[in-house]
Short mmCIF file of C-alpha atoms and ligand atoms in Angstrom, two decimals:
data_model
loop_
_atom_site.label_atom_id
_atom_site.label_comp_id
_atom_site.label_asym_id
_atom_site.label_seq_id
_atom_site.Cartn_x
_atom_site.Cartn_y
_atom_site.Cartn_z
CA MET A 1 -43.61 24.24 -40.72
CA PRO A 2 -41.05 22.81 -42.89
CA LEU A 3 -39.35 19.55 -41.88
CA LYS A 4 -35.41 20.73 -40.77
CA ILE A 5 -32.84 18.45 -41.35
CA SER A 6 -28.81 19.47 -40.43
CA ILE A 7 -26.40 17.94 -38.31
CA SER A 8 -27.99 18.11 -35.29
CA GLY A 9 -30.92 15.36 -36.39
CA VAL A 10 -34.19 16.14 -37.96
CA ARG A 11 -36.80 18.36 -36.69
CA GLY A 12 -40.75 19.01 -37.61
CA THR A 13 -44.15 19.32 -36.56
CA VAL A 14 -46.00 16.00 -36.08
CA PRO A 15 -48.08 15.01 -37.70
CA ASP A 16 -47.78 17.56 -40.93
CA SER A 17 -44.05 17.98 -41.29
CA LEU A 18 -42.51 14.93 -39.34
CA THR A 19 -45.07 12.51 -40.98
CA PRO A 20 -45.02 8.75 -39.77
CA GLU A 21 -43.82 8.26 -43.36
CA ILE A 22 -40.60 10.05 -42.87
CA ALA A 23 -39.94 8.74 -39.61
CA LEU A 24 -40.09 5.45 -40.89
CA ASP A 25 -37.83 6.05 -43.74
CA LEU A 26 -35.24 7.91 -41.96
CA ALA A 27 -35.29 4.72 -39.28
CA LYS A 28 -34.82 2.33 -42.07
CA ALA A 29 -32.05 4.64 -43.40
CA PHE A 30 -30.15 4.76 -40.17
CA GLY A 31 -30.47 0.71 -39.76
CA THR A 32 -29.33 0.39 -43.48
CA TYR A 33 -26.19 3.12 -43.17
CA LEU A 34 -25.40 1.05 -39.62
CA GLY A 35 -25.65 -2.45 -41.71
CA GLY A 36 -27.92 -3.84 -38.97
CA GLY A 37 -26.58 -4.34 -35.10
CA LYS A 38 -27.90 -3.27 -31.79
CA VAL A 39 -29.92 0.28 -31.62
CA VAL A 40 -30.51 1.67 -28.55
CA VAL A 41 -33.54 4.01 -28.40
CA GLY A 42 -34.65 6.81 -26.01
CA THR A 43 -37.33 9.16 -26.01
CA ASP A 44 -38.47 12.52 -24.54
CA SER A 45 -41.47 12.92 -22.70
CA ARG A 46 -43.79 14.26 -25.53
CA ALA A 47 -46.91 12.72 -26.23
CA THR A 48 -46.01 12.42 -29.55
CA SER A 49 -42.81 10.69 -28.74
CA GLU A 50 -44.48 7.38 -27.94
CA PHE A 51 -46.20 7.27 -31.67
CA ILE A 52 -43.08 7.83 -33.14
CA LYS A 53 -40.78 5.24 -31.31
CA GLY A 54 -43.25 2.61 -32.48
CA ILE A 55 -42.70 3.72 -36.15
CA VAL A 56 -38.73 4.04 -35.81
CA PHE A 57 -38.83 0.43 -33.98
CA SER A 58 -40.25 -0.77 -37.29
CA GLY A 59 -37.94 1.12 -39.46
CA LEU A 60 -35.05 -0.10 -37.47
CA LEU A 61 -36.35 -3.87 -37.21
CA ALA A 62 -37.18 -4.02 -40.99
CA THR A 63 -33.36 -3.41 -41.92
CA GLY A 64 -32.36 -6.29 -39.98
CA CYS A 65 -31.56 -4.22 -36.47
CA LYS A 66 -32.03 -5.24 -32.29
CA VAL A 67 -33.62 -2.43 -30.76
CA ILE A 68 -32.98 -1.64 -27.24
CA ASP A 69 -36.11 0.39 -25.58
CA LEU A 70 -34.88 2.74 -22.92
CA GLY A 71 -38.24 4.47 -22.62
CA ILE A 72 -38.05 7.91 -21.29
CA ALA A 73 -34.76 8.62 -21.16
CA PRO A 74 -32.50 12.16 -21.43
CA THR A 75 -30.06 12.18 -24.26
CA PRO A 76 -26.85 11.84 -22.22
CA THR A 77 -28.54 8.51 -20.82
CA VAL A 78 -29.07 7.48 -24.56
CA GLY A 79 -25.51 8.11 -25.09
CA ILE A 80 -23.92 6.25 -22.33
CA MET A 81 -26.29 3.65 -22.77
CA THR A 82 -24.93 2.95 -26.33
CA ARG A 83 -21.59 2.60 -25.26
CA GLU A 84 -22.31 0.53 -22.16
CA LEU A 85 -23.92 -1.91 -24.60
CA ALA A 86 -21.72 -1.90 -27.26
CA ALA A 87 -24.26 -0.89 -29.59
CA ALA A 88 -24.34 0.03 -33.47
CA GLY A 89 -25.89 3.29 -32.72
CA GLY A 90 -28.58 5.22 -30.89
CA ILE A 91 -31.61 7.28 -31.55
CA VAL A 92 -32.99 9.85 -29.40
CA ILE A 93 -36.61 10.93 -30.30
CA THR A 94 -37.02 14.65 -28.79
CA ALA A 95 -37.44 18.08 -30.08
CA SER A 96 -35.17 19.25 -27.02
CA HIS A 97 -35.88 22.62 -26.32
CA ASN A 98 -38.12 23.14 -28.96
CA PRO A 99 -41.65 23.70 -28.07
CA LEU A 100 -44.98 21.50 -29.07
CA PRO A 101 -46.06 20.59 -31.68
CA TRP A 102 -42.22 20.14 -32.36
CA ASN A 103 -40.70 16.46 -32.48
CA GLY A 104 -37.30 15.25 -33.91
CA LEU A 105 -34.50 12.44 -33.88
CA LYS A 106 -31.08 12.74 -33.25
CA PHE A 107 -28.66 9.79 -34.29
CA MET A 108 -25.75 8.27 -32.55
CA ARG A 109 -22.89 6.44 -33.69
CA SER A 110 -21.18 3.48 -31.42
CA ASP A 111 -19.08 6.06 -29.02
CA GLY A 112 -22.56 8.00 -28.39
CA ILE A 113 -21.33 10.80 -30.13
CA PHE A 114 -23.65 12.36 -32.93
CA LEU A 115 -23.05 11.56 -36.40
CA ASN A 116 -20.60 14.29 -37.83
CA GLN A 117 -20.87 16.19 -40.99
CA GLU A 118 -19.52 13.22 -43.61
CA GLN A 119 -21.53 10.64 -41.66
CA ALA A 120 -24.39 12.54 -41.85
CA ASN A 121 -24.40 13.03 -45.28
CA LYS A 122 -23.83 9.56 -45.96
CA PHE A 123 -26.84 8.46 -43.70
CA LEU A 124 -28.86 11.15 -45.75
CA ALA A 125 -28.14 10.28 -49.01
CA ILE A 126 -29.47 6.52 -48.12
CA TYR A 127 -32.67 8.27 -46.74
CA GLU A 128 -33.40 10.47 -49.83
CA GLN A 129 -32.42 8.22 -52.51
CA LYS A 130 -34.25 5.35 -50.34
CA LYS A 131 -32.00 2.83 -50.48
CA PHE A 132 -33.00 0.56 -47.99
CA LYS A 133 -31.55 -2.54 -47.39
CA PRO A 134 -34.43 -4.81 -45.86
CA ALA A 135 -32.45 -7.88 -43.70
CA PRO A 136 -34.48 -10.35 -41.00
CA ALA A 137 -35.33 -8.16 -37.94
CA GLY A 138 -33.61 -8.96 -34.34
CA GLY A 139 -36.24 -8.10 -32.15
CA VAL A 140 -37.03 -5.50 -29.16
CA SER A 141 -36.14 -5.45 -25.62
CA SER A 142 -36.33 -3.06 -23.07
CA ASN A 143 -33.58 -2.07 -20.62
CA ASN A 144 -34.73 -0.28 -17.32
CA LYS A 145 -31.27 0.43 -15.62
CA ALA A 146 -30.39 3.27 -17.89
CA LEU A 147 -31.09 5.89 -15.32
CA ASP A 148 -29.28 3.88 -12.70
CA ILE A 149 -26.04 3.68 -15.00
CA HIS A 150 -26.42 6.99 -15.64
CA ILE A 151 -26.33 7.95 -12.05
CA ALA A 152 -23.98 5.82 -10.71
CA LYS A 153 -21.32 7.37 -13.33
CA ALA A 154 -22.54 10.82 -12.71
CA LEU A 155 -22.05 10.24 -9.03
CA LYS A 156 -18.32 8.93 -9.15
CA ALA A 157 -18.27 12.04 -11.41
CA SER A 158 -18.92 14.29 -8.73
CA ASN A 159 -17.91 14.33 -5.11
CA PRO A 160 -20.41 12.95 -3.04
CA LEU A 161 -19.49 12.51 0.48
CA ALA A 162 -18.41 16.77 0.20
CA ILE A 163 -22.02 17.17 -1.01
CA LYS A 164 -23.46 15.54 1.60
CA LEU A 165 -21.53 17.25 4.25
CA ARG A 166 -23.41 20.42 3.20
CA ARG A 167 -26.72 19.16 3.16
CA LEU A 168 -27.74 21.34 0.04
CA LYS A 169 -31.58 22.29 -0.41
CA VAL A 170 -32.14 21.99 -4.12
CA ALA A 171 -34.94 23.24 -6.13
CA VAL A 172 -35.61 21.43 -9.38
CA ASP A 173 -37.82 22.23 -12.67
CA ALA A 174 -37.55 19.36 -15.22
CA CYS A 175 -40.54 21.04 -17.69
CA ASN A 176 -42.10 17.45 -17.13
CA GLY A 177 -39.28 16.40 -19.35
CA ALA A 178 -37.02 13.42 -19.57
CA GLY A 179 -35.04 14.72 -16.65
CA SER A 180 -37.79 14.28 -14.14
CA ILE A 181 -37.14 11.09 -12.60
CA ILE A 182 -33.23 10.70 -13.14
CA LEU A 183 -32.28 14.38 -11.57
CA PRO A 184 -33.78 14.25 -8.49
CA ARG A 185 -32.98 10.71 -7.78
CA PHE A 186 -29.38 11.61 -8.46
CA LEU A 187 -29.91 14.74 -6.02
CA GLU A 188 -31.19 12.60 -3.41
CA LYS A 189 -27.92 10.17 -3.41
CA LEU A 190 -25.94 13.07 -2.82
CA GLY A 191 -27.58 13.83 0.61
CA CYS A 192 -29.71 17.24 -0.90
CA LYS A 193 -33.20 17.82 0.41
CA VAL A 194 -34.62 17.95 -3.12
CA ILE A 195 -37.72 20.15 -3.72
CA ALA A 196 -39.24 19.38 -7.31
CA ILE A 197 -41.62 20.85 -9.51
CA ASN A 198 -42.69 19.62 -13.06
CA CYS A 199 -40.98 16.46 -12.48
CA ASN A 200 -43.66 14.33 -13.80
CA PRO A 201 -43.09 13.04 -17.44
CA LYS A 202 -46.90 11.93 -17.86
CA LEU A 203 -47.83 15.73 -17.58
CA PRO A 204 -47.56 18.48 -20.77
CA PHE A 205 -44.69 20.77 -20.57
CA PRO A 206 -46.29 23.53 -17.89
CA HIS A 207 -43.85 26.09 -19.80
CA PRO A 208 -41.79 26.41 -23.14
CA PRO A 209 -38.75 23.95 -22.54
CA GLU A 210 -36.08 26.25 -23.47
CA PRO A 211 -34.33 26.92 -19.98
CA THR A 212 -33.92 30.22 -20.70
CA ALA A 213 -34.75 33.02 -18.28
CA GLU A 214 -37.79 34.06 -19.45
CA ASN A 215 -38.93 30.16 -18.77
CA LEU A 216 -37.73 29.85 -15.24
CA SER A 217 -40.09 32.54 -13.27
CA GLU A 218 -41.65 29.36 -11.68
CA LEU A 219 -38.43 27.86 -10.25
CA VAL A 220 -37.33 31.60 -9.14
CA GLU A 221 -40.27 31.87 -7.18
CA LEU A 222 -39.65 28.45 -5.67
CA VAL A 223 -35.97 29.30 -5.04
CA LYS A 224 -36.86 32.68 -2.97
CA ALA A 225 -39.67 30.80 -1.08
CA LYS A 226 -37.63 27.56 -0.12
CA LYS A 227 -34.70 29.44 0.83
CA ALA A 228 -32.92 26.73 -1.46
CA ASP A 229 -29.15 27.02 -1.97
CA VAL A 230 -29.83 26.36 -5.61
CA GLY A 231 -32.35 26.11 -8.61
CA PHE A 232 -31.37 23.57 -11.61
CA ALA A 233 -33.61 23.27 -14.93
CA MET A 234 -33.62 21.54 -17.70
CA ASP A 235 -34.99 21.57 -21.11
CA SER A 236 -37.18 18.50 -22.61
CA ASP A 237 -34.04 15.93 -23.26
CA ALA A 238 -31.97 16.74 -20.10
CA ASP A 239 -28.88 18.12 -22.13
CA ARG A 240 -29.08 21.33 -21.50
CA LEU A 241 -29.01 22.82 -17.71
CA ALA A 242 -29.58 26.10 -16.47
CA VAL A 243 -29.15 27.58 -12.52
CA VAL A 244 -31.00 29.89 -10.64
CA SER A 245 -28.78 31.07 -7.27
CA ASP A 246 -29.56 31.44 -4.06
CA ALA A 247 -30.56 34.90 -4.50
CA GLY A 248 -33.48 33.78 -6.85
CA GLU A 249 -31.66 35.01 -9.51
CA ALA A 250 -31.40 32.97 -13.11
CA VAL A 251 -28.12 33.42 -13.79
CA GLY A 252 -27.92 32.39 -17.65
CA GLU A 253 -26.77 29.41 -19.30
CA GLU A 254 -23.32 30.76 -20.32
CA ALA A 255 -22.91 30.57 -16.25
CA THR A 256 -23.42 27.22 -15.85
CA LEU A 257 -20.32 26.06 -17.94
CA ALA A 258 -18.02 28.71 -16.66
CA LEU A 259 -19.01 27.61 -13.30
CA VAL A 260 -18.30 24.16 -13.82
CA THR A 261 -15.06 24.44 -16.03
CA LYS A 262 -13.85 26.47 -13.12
CA PHE A 263 -14.45 23.96 -10.46
CA VAL A 264 -12.95 21.16 -12.72
CA ILE A 265 -9.64 22.79 -13.88
CA GLY A 266 -9.14 24.37 -10.42
CA LYS A 267 -8.65 20.99 -8.85
CA LYS A 268 -6.14 20.01 -11.21
CA ILE A 269 -3.55 22.39 -10.26
CA HIS A 270 -0.55 20.00 -10.62
CA LEU A 271 -1.67 18.94 -13.94
CA ASN A 272 0.82 19.98 -16.48
CA SER A 273 -0.74 22.82 -18.55
CA LYS A 274 -0.55 20.81 -21.97
CA LYS A 275 -3.23 18.65 -20.46
CA LYS A 276 -5.35 21.05 -19.32
CA ILE A 277 -7.66 21.37 -22.04
CA VAL A 278 -11.11 22.70 -22.21
CA VAL A 279 -13.17 22.26 -25.70
CA ILE A 280 -15.70 24.99 -26.46
CA ASN A 281 -17.56 26.01 -29.71
CA LEU A 282 -16.89 29.79 -30.92
CA SER A 283 -20.10 31.14 -29.63
CA THR A 284 -19.27 30.44 -26.17
CA THR A 285 -18.63 33.50 -23.20
CA LYS A 286 -15.30 34.38 -22.97
CA ALA A 287 -15.47 33.83 -19.53
CA ILE A 288 -14.30 30.31 -20.25
CA ASP A 289 -10.84 31.92 -21.66
CA ASP A 290 -10.43 34.18 -18.58
CA ILE A 291 -11.04 30.91 -16.02
CA CYS A 292 -8.52 28.96 -17.86
CA GLN A 293 -6.11 31.33 -18.29
CA ALA A 294 -5.80 31.89 -14.69
CA ASN A 295 -5.50 28.51 -14.32
CA GLY A 296 -3.05 27.42 -16.72
CA ALA A 297 -5.33 25.74 -18.82
CA ARG A 298 -5.83 26.07 -22.81
CA VAL A 299 -9.00 26.62 -24.77
CA ILE A 300 -9.82 25.12 -28.03
CA ARG A 301 -12.88 26.57 -29.89
CA THR A 302 -14.53 24.65 -32.62
CA LYS A 303 -17.28 25.03 -35.00
CA VAL A 304 -20.60 25.46 -33.25
CA GLY A 305 -22.99 21.99 -32.84
CA GLU A 306 -22.21 19.49 -30.10
CA VAL A 307 -20.52 16.79 -32.48
CA ASN A 308 -17.87 19.49 -33.43
CA VAL A 309 -17.31 19.79 -29.82
CA SER A 310 -17.66 16.12 -28.74
CA GLU A 311 -15.29 14.83 -31.36
CA GLU A 312 -12.69 17.60 -30.57
CA LEU A 313 -12.72 16.76 -26.79
CA LYS A 314 -12.62 13.29 -27.46
CA SER A 315 -9.49 13.51 -29.84
CA VAL A 316 -7.50 15.59 -27.51
CA LYS A 317 -8.29 14.26 -24.13
CA ALA A 318 -9.85 17.37 -22.73
CA LEU A 319 -10.68 17.66 -19.32
CA ILE A 320 -13.95 19.14 -19.68
CA GLY A 321 -16.11 21.32 -22.65
CA GLY A 322 -19.62 22.09 -23.65
CA GLU A 323 -21.34 24.49 -25.48
CA GLY A 324 -22.48 28.03 -23.65
CA ASN A 325 -26.24 27.38 -23.80
CA GLY A 326 -26.03 25.13 -20.48
CA GLY A 327 -24.15 22.24 -22.10
CA VAL A 328 -21.85 20.36 -19.96
CA ILE A 329 -19.63 17.63 -21.70
CA TYR A 330 -17.77 15.89 -18.85
CA PRO A 331 -15.92 12.77 -20.38
CA LYS A 332 -15.39 11.22 -17.75
CA VAL A 333 -19.06 10.07 -18.04
CA GLY A 334 -19.47 10.57 -21.65
CA TYR A 335 -19.52 12.74 -25.04
CA ASN A 336 -22.87 14.06 -24.60
CA ARG A 337 -24.10 17.45 -23.01
CA ASP A 338 -25.16 16.42 -19.63
CA ALA A 339 -28.06 18.08 -17.64
CA ILE A 340 -27.40 15.53 -14.81
CA THR A 341 -23.50 15.32 -14.55
CA GLY A 342 -23.31 19.40 -14.65
CA ALA A 343 -25.57 19.74 -12.06
CA GLY A 344 -23.38 16.99 -9.59
CA LEU A 345 -20.52 19.41 -10.58
CA ILE A 346 -22.04 22.53 -9.60
CA LEU A 347 -23.16 21.28 -6.32
CA SER A 348 -19.31 19.93 -5.89
CA LEU A 349 -18.21 23.30 -6.72
CA LEU A 350 -20.46 24.48 -4.07
CA ALA A 351 -19.64 22.06 -1.62
CA PHE A 352 -15.33 22.44 -1.78
CA SER A 353 -15.65 26.53 -2.19
CA GLY A 354 -17.90 26.29 1.06
CA LYS A 355 -19.33 29.60 -0.88
CA LYS A 356 -23.06 30.58 -1.69
CA LEU A 357 -24.08 30.65 -5.48
CA SER A 358 -24.64 34.12 -5.76
CA ARG A 359 -21.35 34.76 -4.79
CA LEU A 360 -19.45 32.24 -6.98
CA VAL A 361 -21.37 33.60 -9.77
CA GLU A 362 -20.30 37.29 -9.02
CA GLU A 363 -16.76 36.05 -8.84
CA LEU A 364 -16.99 34.57 -12.64
CA PRO A 365 -15.72 36.87 -15.27
CA HIS A 366 -18.71 39.65 -15.92
CA TYR A 367 -19.64 39.60 -19.64
CA GLU A 368 -22.82 40.58 -21.38
CA MET A 369 -23.92 38.57 -24.18
CA ILE A 370 -26.00 39.34 -26.94
CA LYS A 371 -28.33 37.21 -29.66
CA THR A 372 -29.96 38.20 -32.84
CA LYS A 373 -30.58 36.96 -36.34
CA ILE A 374 -31.25 38.06 -39.56
CA GLU A 375 -33.00 36.89 -42.36
CA CYS A 376 -31.56 35.18 -45.44
CA ALA A 377 -33.01 33.53 -48.71
CA SER A 378 -30.40 32.15 -50.24
CA LEU A 379 -26.72 30.42 -49.43
CA GLU A 380 -25.91 33.60 -52.05
CA GLN A 381 -26.99 35.71 -50.16
CA ALA A 382 -25.74 34.99 -47.20
CA ASN A 383 -22.26 34.55 -48.62
CA ALA A 384 -22.27 38.08 -49.92
CA TYR A 385 -23.37 39.29 -46.76
CA LEU A 386 -20.68 37.72 -44.89
CA GLU A 387 -17.89 39.13 -47.88
CA LYS A 388 -19.56 42.49 -46.91
CA VAL A 389 -18.77 41.99 -43.17
CA LYS A 390 -15.51 40.78 -43.60
CA ALA A 391 -14.79 43.97 -45.58
CA ARG A 392 -15.75 46.12 -42.75
CA PHE A 393 -13.78 44.43 -39.91
CA ALA A 394 -10.75 44.50 -42.34
CA GLY A 395 -7.56 44.92 -40.06
CA SER A 396 -9.47 43.46 -36.87
CA ASP A 397 -8.83 40.29 -35.61
CA LEU A 398 -10.90 37.88 -37.65
CA ILE A 399 -11.48 34.20 -37.11
CA LEU A 400 -12.53 32.23 -40.32
CA THR A 401 -13.13 28.90 -38.84
CA GLU A 402 -17.10 29.22 -39.42
CA GLY A 403 -18.85 32.49 -40.73
CA ILE A 404 -16.71 35.30 -38.89
CA LYS A 405 -15.91 35.80 -35.67
CA VAL A 406 -14.28 39.21 -34.75
CA VAL A 407 -12.26 39.78 -31.98
CA LEU A 408 -11.44 43.35 -30.26
CA PRO A 409 -10.12 43.62 -27.04
CA ASP A 410 -13.52 44.09 -24.91
CA ALA A 411 -15.85 42.64 -27.11
CA TRP A 412 -16.64 39.87 -29.84
CA VAL A 413 -19.22 39.16 -32.55
CA HIS A 414 -19.54 35.80 -34.21
CA ILE A 415 -21.79 36.36 -37.42
CA ARG A 416 -22.65 32.25 -39.07
CA PRO A 417 -25.52 30.88 -41.22
CA SER A 418 -27.62 28.60 -38.91
CA ASN A 419 -27.30 25.02 -39.71
CA THR A 420 -31.02 24.36 -39.27
CA GLU A 421 -32.78 28.06 -40.53
CA PRO A 422 -32.47 30.24 -43.87
CA ILE A 423 -31.03 32.97 -41.17
CA ILE A 424 -27.85 34.35 -40.38
CA ARG A 425 -26.83 34.41 -36.49
CA LEU A 426 -25.29 36.97 -34.56
CA ILE A 427 -23.79 36.44 -31.08
CA ALA A 428 -21.95 39.28 -29.63
CA GLU A 429 -20.35 39.59 -26.03
CA GLY A 430 -18.78 42.25 -24.34
CA THR A 431 -17.70 43.67 -20.95
CA THR A 432 -20.47 45.99 -21.43
CA LYS A 433 -23.94 45.66 -23.29
CA ALA A 434 -23.43 48.84 -24.97
CA LYS A 435 -19.79 47.14 -26.16
CA ALA A 436 -21.83 43.88 -27.91
CA ALA A 437 -24.76 45.95 -29.16
CA ALA A 438 -22.29 48.44 -30.77
CA LEU A 439 -20.65 45.48 -32.59
CA ILE A 440 -23.80 43.98 -33.74
CA GLU A 441 -24.72 47.27 -35.19
CA ARG A 442 -21.75 47.88 -36.96
CA ALA A 443 -21.63 44.09 -38.48
CA THR A 444 -25.40 44.95 -39.10
CA ALA A 445 -25.69 48.65 -40.58
MG1 LIG B 1 -31.84 19.69 -25.64
#
């Protein structure tokens, strides 16, 4: 598979497309881009992450950086530590939800947010032109406090006393990823009875790491067998969180952010509505709009991609935000999608509402989502297709921030070229599956 370079970082298969030489050049380019300084590095649990880490250290050291090694650490933990240690930047070695043999690199600036388009262009120009600036190495040191610092922040953002009183039974499937140690430890500190499977980062992934329903059957069975109050699953770098209800239902990743938003916004009854802001991307469920409308909060939608949400969220001082694929961003803890904090907020909702999770899910506004894609050979072809769609939906409510989003009263479809692949993504949602499917059909006919 070819190397994918995009605003979300670099991903490739190891060792054929993400080669040692490419990893070295990327690290040297990042060190040059930062102009030296402290760089925090964490990895997911893939066997290849350790070997790429050694190469990345060499590239950073060769360009005058001082490396701080967090070992295996979730992406949000690396973001938190980059800020905590006042580093110049951070690197996460992970292919996130992609299965083996993929691996990749995510690049963070000093506030823990990923590079934006302009910054990524500047950094990638250094990489492509190989304009590296050698400088005396700053050395490597380890920091083993990262998980505890992250846990302390997530505890402060949750409601430990209320959660402890409920003595909740919580099942966890970390897919043996970077969240394997931190999430069970965090849940124990919240007084939960934790039943953990696939929480050994030394072992390979037991199933594909994307926390979508088809990969959660083991967790679903565990929740049912142990009569757990809730089940949590994460991807390999623990930034996406999926939830299984007490009824043994994988409720879908869109529900994660909807539940958390309902809790965070619902608690701010006395706050001026101008300050109640939620930031999500264009493809996130409309359930968030409905929840915000019912609670006097405002929704801002950005282009898809974590950095777009994070930057907006920081600049407007939003209360909460994220992406519909299980990505909760809570600025009190950090500016990255964070499965650990997301889990704490869902438990807070359970504790304060006194309701079962299946009931809380039932109470969410109900929508059905369909995701599909079409192949697209070139940018010209993609643009021609988008023009055709625009003409077809002329007269409808169109949002043109990124690709085209068609908004009807009871359904919407977002059509956008992918950041990473030669495809166009179509995401539709409706009050029924048929309404969402009809919109996809109209867009692709
Ligand atoms: Mg991820």
